[in-house]
Amino acid sequence: MTRDLTITDVTLTPILVADPPLLNTAGIHQPYTPRLIVEVFTADGTTGLGETYGDTKYLELARPLAEQLVGRQISDLNGLFGAADEVAVDASRVTGQVDVGGLRGVQTADKLRLSVVSAFEVACLDALGKALGLPVHALLGGKVRDAVEYSAYLFYKRSGENDTWGAALDPAGIVEQARTFTERYGFTSFKLKGGVFPPDEEVAAVKALAAAFPGHPLRLDPNGAWSVETSLKVAEELRDVLEYLEDPATGVPAMAEVAAKSGVPLATNMCVTTFDEIKDAFTQGAVQVVLSDHHYWGGLRNTQQLAAICRAFGVGVSMHSNTHLGISLAAMTQVAATVPNLHHACDSHYPWQSEDVLTERLTFDGGKVAVSDAPGLGVALDREKLAFLHQRWLDDDGTYKDRDDAAAMRLTDPQWTTPAVPRW
Ligand code: GKR
Ligand code: MG
């Protein structure tokens, strides 16, 4: 029997998800953060799920794109990307500058479009997999591993309303947080979000982690907050314990200078965030590991293409994360399972998210997520949970509909503005 996999409907459900008060160089996470859940429906009753950023600028693009999908085949992914190119981006949404608040590199119209179309691509692949009885990894060429390793994503943090973790504001607090991550999820590598306190304090925290977890891979990521000089000092202090230093300084020339003078491997999710940025950064030796993110690189197939380019240049590849739910973790795991040259544990914020829209949460065992062989992404939507989180979004007066870490910081520090870089 031939199935009719024509898209008949696409629904977009913006939600607000509880988020603990995690600190970064831009400020602090708000108690609720926006995400967008995408569902595609086909003529034969198959459905597919995707998830991406839920701030207004993404919703504005998602709505016209959703309309263009109706009548297309779920397998027409190239057509989907063509349709996305046609969606106009409001110029006022594009700064062309480093997106300091979002901490994920320069903001461009293409990147906004890709961050939206990626959720549709994932939803179409989920639906196609379900229709064919195949996991998404099989649609991407097949898995090369049965489980994907993630790292514990440590944050300096305050205690807050959506939070069972408590504060962590010094080396002892960070080590305690790392122990909790290890006990609960079995993680064996650790990344500390830096750029929060003066570099000496963050160096002390990484040294405390090295003493508590000897031989374990450690990373420090200040989101480009340091000068070249400061980056070199930190690299010198931590060279023996770091797996890599992530985005110590802002921009390719600064990263290239730090890499050349320190010899410590540098990773990025800020200076290489699009295919156009690769040539310059790779030829200057600015980065040794690219942290892919299927949301803003434009989906799972683009993530595979990025990994292939990295392989050709002898550059490592792993995965960046921003606040996300289980649909995205499932998508990350499916694509990561197909990338042969993925040699570093991926980042994930998922343990920080106490809420989800799935019937069953994904789990970490020994720091790894098992690669599902169930059709599609292998996850199911809980409509009651989705409705609850959507109602929160509807009830919000606009305070949380757009992520604003600096605004959240101003509640306790009225003079706070997003710091200019280099901050130290
Ligand atoms: O969640 O505060 C955060 C992170 O700082 C996030 O916004 C970054 O994009 O995790 C990210 C990173 O590795 O730079
Ligand atoms: Mg980073």
XYZ file of C-alpha atoms and ligand atoms in Angstrom:
439
model
C 0.000 0.000 0.000
C 1.400 3.428 -0.911
C 1.250 5.866 1.962
C 0.301 9.483 1.391
C 3.060 11.460 3.104
C 1.868 14.851 1.908
C 2.001 17.450 4.677
C -1.551 18.492 5.528
C -0.899 20.585 8.613
C 1.932 22.056 10.674
C 1.375 23.274 14.213
C 3.647 25.619 16.148
C 3.363 25.632 19.925
C 5.455 28.195 21.794
C 6.072 27.217 25.411
C 7.840 28.545 28.498
C 10.015 26.029 30.324
C 11.308 26.346 33.895
C 15.017 27.149 34.007
C 17.327 27.486 37.027
C 19.342 30.670 37.693
C 22.500 29.760 35.771
C 25.127 32.487 35.414
C 27.052 33.345 32.269
C 28.998 36.348 31.059
C 25.842 38.062 29.778
C 23.882 37.717 33.032
C 21.682 35.007 34.493
C 18.996 32.692 33.135
C 15.422 33.845 33.698
C 13.092 31.474 35.623
C 11.356 30.571 32.355
C 12.806 30.261 28.883
C 10.983 30.121 25.522
C 11.080 27.090 23.209
C 9.049 26.277 20.109
C 7.572 22.818 19.476
C 6.882 22.007 15.805
C 4.549 19.202 14.710
C 4.008 18.116 11.106
C 0.976 16.009 10.120
C 0.657 14.006 6.903
C -2.371 12.883 4.900
C -2.030 9.307 6.175
C -1.991 10.426 9.829
C 1.774 10.286 10.465
C 3.174 12.974 12.770
C 6.675 14.330 13.351
C 8.216 16.474 16.104
C 10.848 19.214 16.110
C 12.042 21.788 18.637
C 13.946 25.055 18.433
C 14.419 28.493 20.008
C 11.078 30.074 20.905
C 11.907 33.785 21.075
C 9.703 36.146 19.036
C 12.189 36.522 16.180
C 12.100 32.744 15.583
C 8.300 32.543 15.870
C 7.952 35.327 13.294
C 9.885 33.199 10.802
C 8.336 29.875 11.754
C 4.771 31.007 11.008
C 5.201 31.798 7.264
C 7.447 28.754 6.811
C 4.805 26.485 8.352
C 2.280 27.767 5.798
C 4.639 26.952 2.918
C 5.005 23.344 4.036
C 1.421 22.277 3.479
C 1.149 20.251 0.252
C 4.831 19.195 0.229
C 6.150 15.678 0.837
C 7.847 15.076 4.182
C 10.780 13.589 2.260
C 11.320 16.824 0.303
C 13.968 18.216 2.648
C 15.849 20.087 -0.072
C 12.560 21.740 -1.057
C 12.035 22.652 2.593
C 15.352 24.514 2.698
C 14.492 26.234 -0.606
C 11.194 27.374 0.910
C 13.001 28.700 3.987
C 15.258 30.833 1.767
C 12.144 32.572 0.488
C 10.948 33.614 3.939
C 11.774 37.265 4.531
C 13.660 38.158 7.710
C 12.766 41.429 9.426
C 16.005 43.455 9.114
C 15.590 44.896 12.616
C 16.036 41.368 14.005
C 19.507 41.030 12.479
C 22.389 42.795 14.136
C 25.303 41.312 12.194
C 27.083 41.524 15.561
C 28.045 38.842 18.052
C 24.801 37.831 19.749
C 26.151 38.543 23.227
C 22.924 37.600 24.982
C 22.515 34.253 23.213
C 26.261 33.514 23.301
C 26.259 31.695 19.997
C 28.218 33.897 17.635
C 27.317 36.539 15.058
C 23.637 36.928 14.323
C 22.657 36.947 10.642
C 19.451 36.524 8.624
C 20.637 33.139 7.330
C 21.374 31.904 10.815
C 17.940 32.941 12.030
C 16.353 31.097 9.094
C 18.472 27.989 9.673
C 17.605 27.982 13.385
C 13.938 27.751 12.379
C 14.125 25.423 9.387
C 16.187 22.944 11.437
C 13.162 22.214 13.637
C 11.053 21.519 10.533
C 13.762 19.264 9.096
C 13.861 17.265 12.352
C 10.041 17.013 12.391
C 9.990 15.788 8.768
C 12.722 13.209 9.473
C 10.827 12.034 12.576
C 7.648 11.616 10.518
C 9.478 9.932 7.622
C 11.163 7.514 10.014
C 7.827 6.645 11.614
C 6.225 6.121 8.204
C 9.044 3.822 7.083
C 9.505 2.085 10.445
C 13.123 3.322 10.594
C 15.035 5.365 13.179
C 16.239 8.805 12.086
C 19.847 7.603 12.218
C 19.015 5.056 9.491
C 17.703 7.891 7.286
C 21.055 9.632 7.864
C 23.096 6.624 6.784
C 23.069 4.535 9.945
C 24.594 4.701 13.399
C 28.275 4.062 14.019
C 27.801 3.835 17.812
C 25.053 2.586 20.127
C 25.310 5.367 22.703
C 26.378 9.027 22.590
C 28.511 10.477 25.354
C 27.619 13.801 26.973
C 29.591 15.961 29.395
C 28.366 17.440 32.675
C 27.600 21.097 31.960
C 28.609 22.902 35.159
C 27.419 26.433 35.853
C 28.067 28.990 38.517
C 24.587 29.558 39.832
C 22.422 31.090 42.475
C 19.621 29.224 44.187
C 16.212 30.001 42.775
C 12.547 29.251 42.379
C 12.886 26.542 39.724
C 15.778 24.795 41.298
C 16.677 21.853 43.487
C 20.429 22.229 42.977
C 21.304 25.131 45.293
C 23.952 27.775 44.746
C 27.447 27.169 43.339
C 29.567 30.293 43.455
C 33.072 29.086 44.293
C 35.409 26.139 43.563
C 33.917 24.010 46.354
C 30.385 24.631 45.034
C 31.438 23.691 41.498
C 33.082 20.469 42.675
C 29.947 19.581 44.657
C 27.810 20.258 41.574
C 30.119 18.029 39.505
C 29.747 15.232 42.072
C 25.966 15.507 41.889
C 26.122 15.315 38.082
C 28.315 12.221 38.339
C 26.083 10.520 40.912
C 22.854 11.254 39.051
C 23.973 10.751 35.451
C 27.395 9.099 35.440
C 29.134 11.865 33.469
C 32.893 11.509 33.276
C 33.851 14.741 31.496
C 33.065 18.230 32.750
C 32.578 21.628 31.182
C 32.449 24.774 33.304
C 30.649 27.828 31.963
C 33.052 30.670 32.683
C 33.215 34.401 31.976
C 31.284 34.958 35.215
C 33.995 35.673 37.791
C 37.524 37.084 37.396
C 39.624 34.481 35.532
C 41.748 33.571 38.594
C 38.631 32.325 40.401
C 37.600 30.232 37.403
C 41.134 28.818 37.081
C 40.894 27.832 40.763
C 37.566 26.087 40.101
C 39.028 24.082 37.199
C 42.059 23.153 39.312
C 39.682 22.011 42.080
C 37.837 19.859 39.520
C 41.149 18.404 38.312
C 42.058 17.500 41.894
C 38.635 15.963 42.580
C 38.417 14.087 39.251
C 42.029 13.320 38.251
C 42.500 12.448 34.586
C 38.935 13.373 33.559
C 38.447 15.615 30.505
C 37.808 19.237 31.595
C 36.775 22.321 29.627
C 36.269 25.985 30.454
C 34.084 28.287 28.315
C 33.979 32.050 29.063
C 32.084 32.828 25.809
C 34.782 35.106 24.416
C 34.993 37.271 27.555
C 38.796 37.411 27.777
C 41.497 39.370 25.977
C 44.255 37.465 24.156
C 46.613 38.233 27.049
C 44.197 36.869 29.673
C 43.416 33.821 27.514
C 47.141 33.058 27.271
C 47.564 33.340 31.045
C 44.632 30.997 31.692
C 45.865 28.559 29.026
C 49.282 28.494 30.689
C 47.760 27.835 34.140
C 45.468 25.062 32.931
C 47.366 23.497 30.012
C 47.987 20.238 31.871
C 44.378 19.609 32.852
C 42.276 20.934 29.951
C 40.865 18.826 27.142
C 40.249 22.156 25.399
C 39.570 25.799 26.116
C 36.282 26.955 24.575
C 35.902 30.437 23.034
C 38.387 32.147 25.362
C 38.489 35.284 23.175
C 36.108 36.816 20.633
C 36.722 36.599 16.886
C 38.949 34.558 14.585
C 42.125 36.712 14.791
C 42.110 36.653 18.619
C 41.370 32.915 18.726
C 44.125 32.257 16.154
C 46.645 34.176 18.259
C 45.693 32.292 21.437
C 45.857 28.942 19.622
C 49.249 29.699 18.039
C 50.890 31.092 21.171
C 49.447 28.657 23.731
C 49.318 25.385 21.811
C 46.226 24.521 23.924
C 43.374 23.199 21.717
C 40.547 25.700 21.264
C 36.900 24.809 20.673
C 34.182 27.151 19.448
C 30.479 27.620 19.124
C 30.936 31.342 18.545
C 33.480 32.086 15.802
C 32.570 29.178 13.487
C 28.783 29.000 13.403
C 28.102 28.925 9.643
C 29.697 27.307 6.598
C 30.859 30.758 5.437
C 32.979 31.192 8.569
C 34.898 27.922 8.169
C 37.541 28.868 5.600
C 38.941 31.864 7.428
C 38.988 30.177 10.842
C 40.497 26.898 9.625
C 43.169 28.478 7.448
C 44.231 30.686 10.370
C 44.307 27.701 12.751
C 41.880 29.512 15.058
C 39.984 26.412 16.223
C 40.823 22.783 16.797
C 37.272 21.604 17.661
C 34.003 22.914 16.196
C 30.975 22.532 18.434
C 28.131 21.919 16.055
C 24.553 22.747 16.941
C 21.902 21.347 14.632
C 19.579 24.219 15.540
C 21.666 27.000 14.076
C 23.726 25.005 11.568
C 20.446 24.116 9.874
C 19.558 20.586 10.897
C 20.893 17.081 11.033
C 22.126 16.759 7.449
C 24.052 20.035 7.701
C 25.597 18.740 10.928
C 26.878 15.722 9.014
C 28.272 17.998 6.290
C 30.037 20.123 8.888
C 31.562 16.994 10.423
C 32.838 15.895 6.994
C 34.501 19.285 6.403
C 36.081 19.159 9.871
C 37.407 15.678 9.106
C 38.982 16.913 5.867
C 40.797 19.683 7.765
C 41.805 17.524 10.729
C 39.611 19.645 13.004
C 37.658 17.883 15.755
C 33.889 18.042 16.086
C 31.504 17.850 18.997
C 28.213 19.453 19.982
C 27.164 22.738 21.541
C 24.009 23.078 23.589
C 21.683 25.782 24.696
C 18.646 25.261 26.932
C 16.661 22.481 25.226
C 14.165 19.700 25.830
C 14.024 16.008 25.006
C 13.015 16.345 21.342
C 16.269 18.175 20.654
C 18.296 15.772 22.811
C 16.845 12.894 20.798
C 17.728 14.683 17.542
C 21.266 15.460 18.774
C 21.744 11.838 19.781
C 20.456 10.483 16.455
C 22.802 12.632 14.375
C 25.764 12.263 16.756
C 25.390 8.497 16.380
C 26.131 8.841 12.644
C 29.249 11.041 12.887
C 32.375 8.861 12.796
C 34.768 11.625 13.872
C 32.945 12.656 17.039
C 35.704 12.231 19.599
C 34.587 14.553 22.416
C 31.594 14.231 24.751
C 28.745 16.502 23.596
C 27.284 19.346 25.659
C 23.709 19.217 26.893
C 21.670 21.478 29.167
C 19.018 18.739 29.538
C 19.826 17.811 33.170
C 19.025 21.436 34.111
C 15.519 21.153 32.655
C 13.033 19.733 35.172
C 10.167 19.992 32.664
C 9.669 18.364 29.290
C 6.936 17.747 26.720
C 7.634 14.021 26.314
C 5.745 11.102 27.802
C 9.091 9.767 29.050
C 12.262 11.718 29.762
C 15.459 10.649 28.036
C 18.026 9.264 30.467
C 21.811 9.355 30.799
C 23.470 6.110 31.780
C 27.204 6.300 32.469
C 27.028 9.817 30.964
C 25.618 8.421 27.707
C 22.264 8.479 25.960
C 21.431 5.191 24.239
C 20.736 5.618 20.517
C 17.088 4.742 19.952
C 16.328 2.257 17.155
C 12.599 2.956 17.380
C 11.006 4.595 14.327
C 11.716 8.315 13.934
C 13.291 10.050 16.917
C 11.850 7.409 19.255
C 10.040 9.947 21.452
C 6.346 10.660 22.086
C 4.606 13.934 22.858
C 2.654 14.348 26.089
C -0.164 16.682 25.023
C -1.121 17.611 28.578
C 2.403 18.734 29.399
C 2.594 20.637 26.118
C -0.722 22.383 26.860
C 0.433 23.300 30.377
C 3.696 24.852 29.183
C 1.893 26.614 26.319
C -0.626 28.074 28.769
C 2.283 29.491 30.751
C 3.495 31.145 27.530
C -0.005 32.530 26.854
C -0.294 33.863 30.413
C 3.114 35.574 30.319
C 2.918 39.369 29.978
C 6.011 39.439 27.767
C 8.607 39.198 30.532
C 9.854 35.787 29.442
C 8.844 35.472 25.784
C 12.334 36.560 24.719
C 15.365 35.248 26.553
C 17.114 38.130 28.279
C 19.886 37.120 30.687
C 20.880 40.762 31.274
C 17.332 41.773 32.286
C 17.235 38.905 34.779
C 20.544 40.094 36.236
C 19.196 43.627 36.663
C 16.603 42.363 39.149
C 19.400 41.977 41.696
C 21.980 44.325 40.170
C 20.096 47.325 38.707
C 23.220 48.775 37.037
C 23.941 45.580 35.065
C 24.424 45.783 31.299
C 25.794 43.026 29.090
C 29.550 43.491 29.492
C 31.600 44.637 26.515
C 34.284 42.160 25.424
C 36.992 41.619 26.395
C 35.633 41.831 29.923
C 38.919 40.732 31.460
O 23.044 28.571 28.729
O 24.045 30.281 29.608
C 23.977 29.358 28.786
C 25.130 29.163 27.830
O 26.091 30.135 28.069
C 24.676 29.196 26.395
O 23.906 30.342 26.145
C 25.817 29.116 25.409
O 25.328 29.304 24.109
O 26.147 26.880 26.219
C 26.514 27.810 25.325
C 27.989 27.812 25.033
O 28.610 26.777 25.071
O 28.541 28.854 24.693
Mg 30.429 27.633 24.250
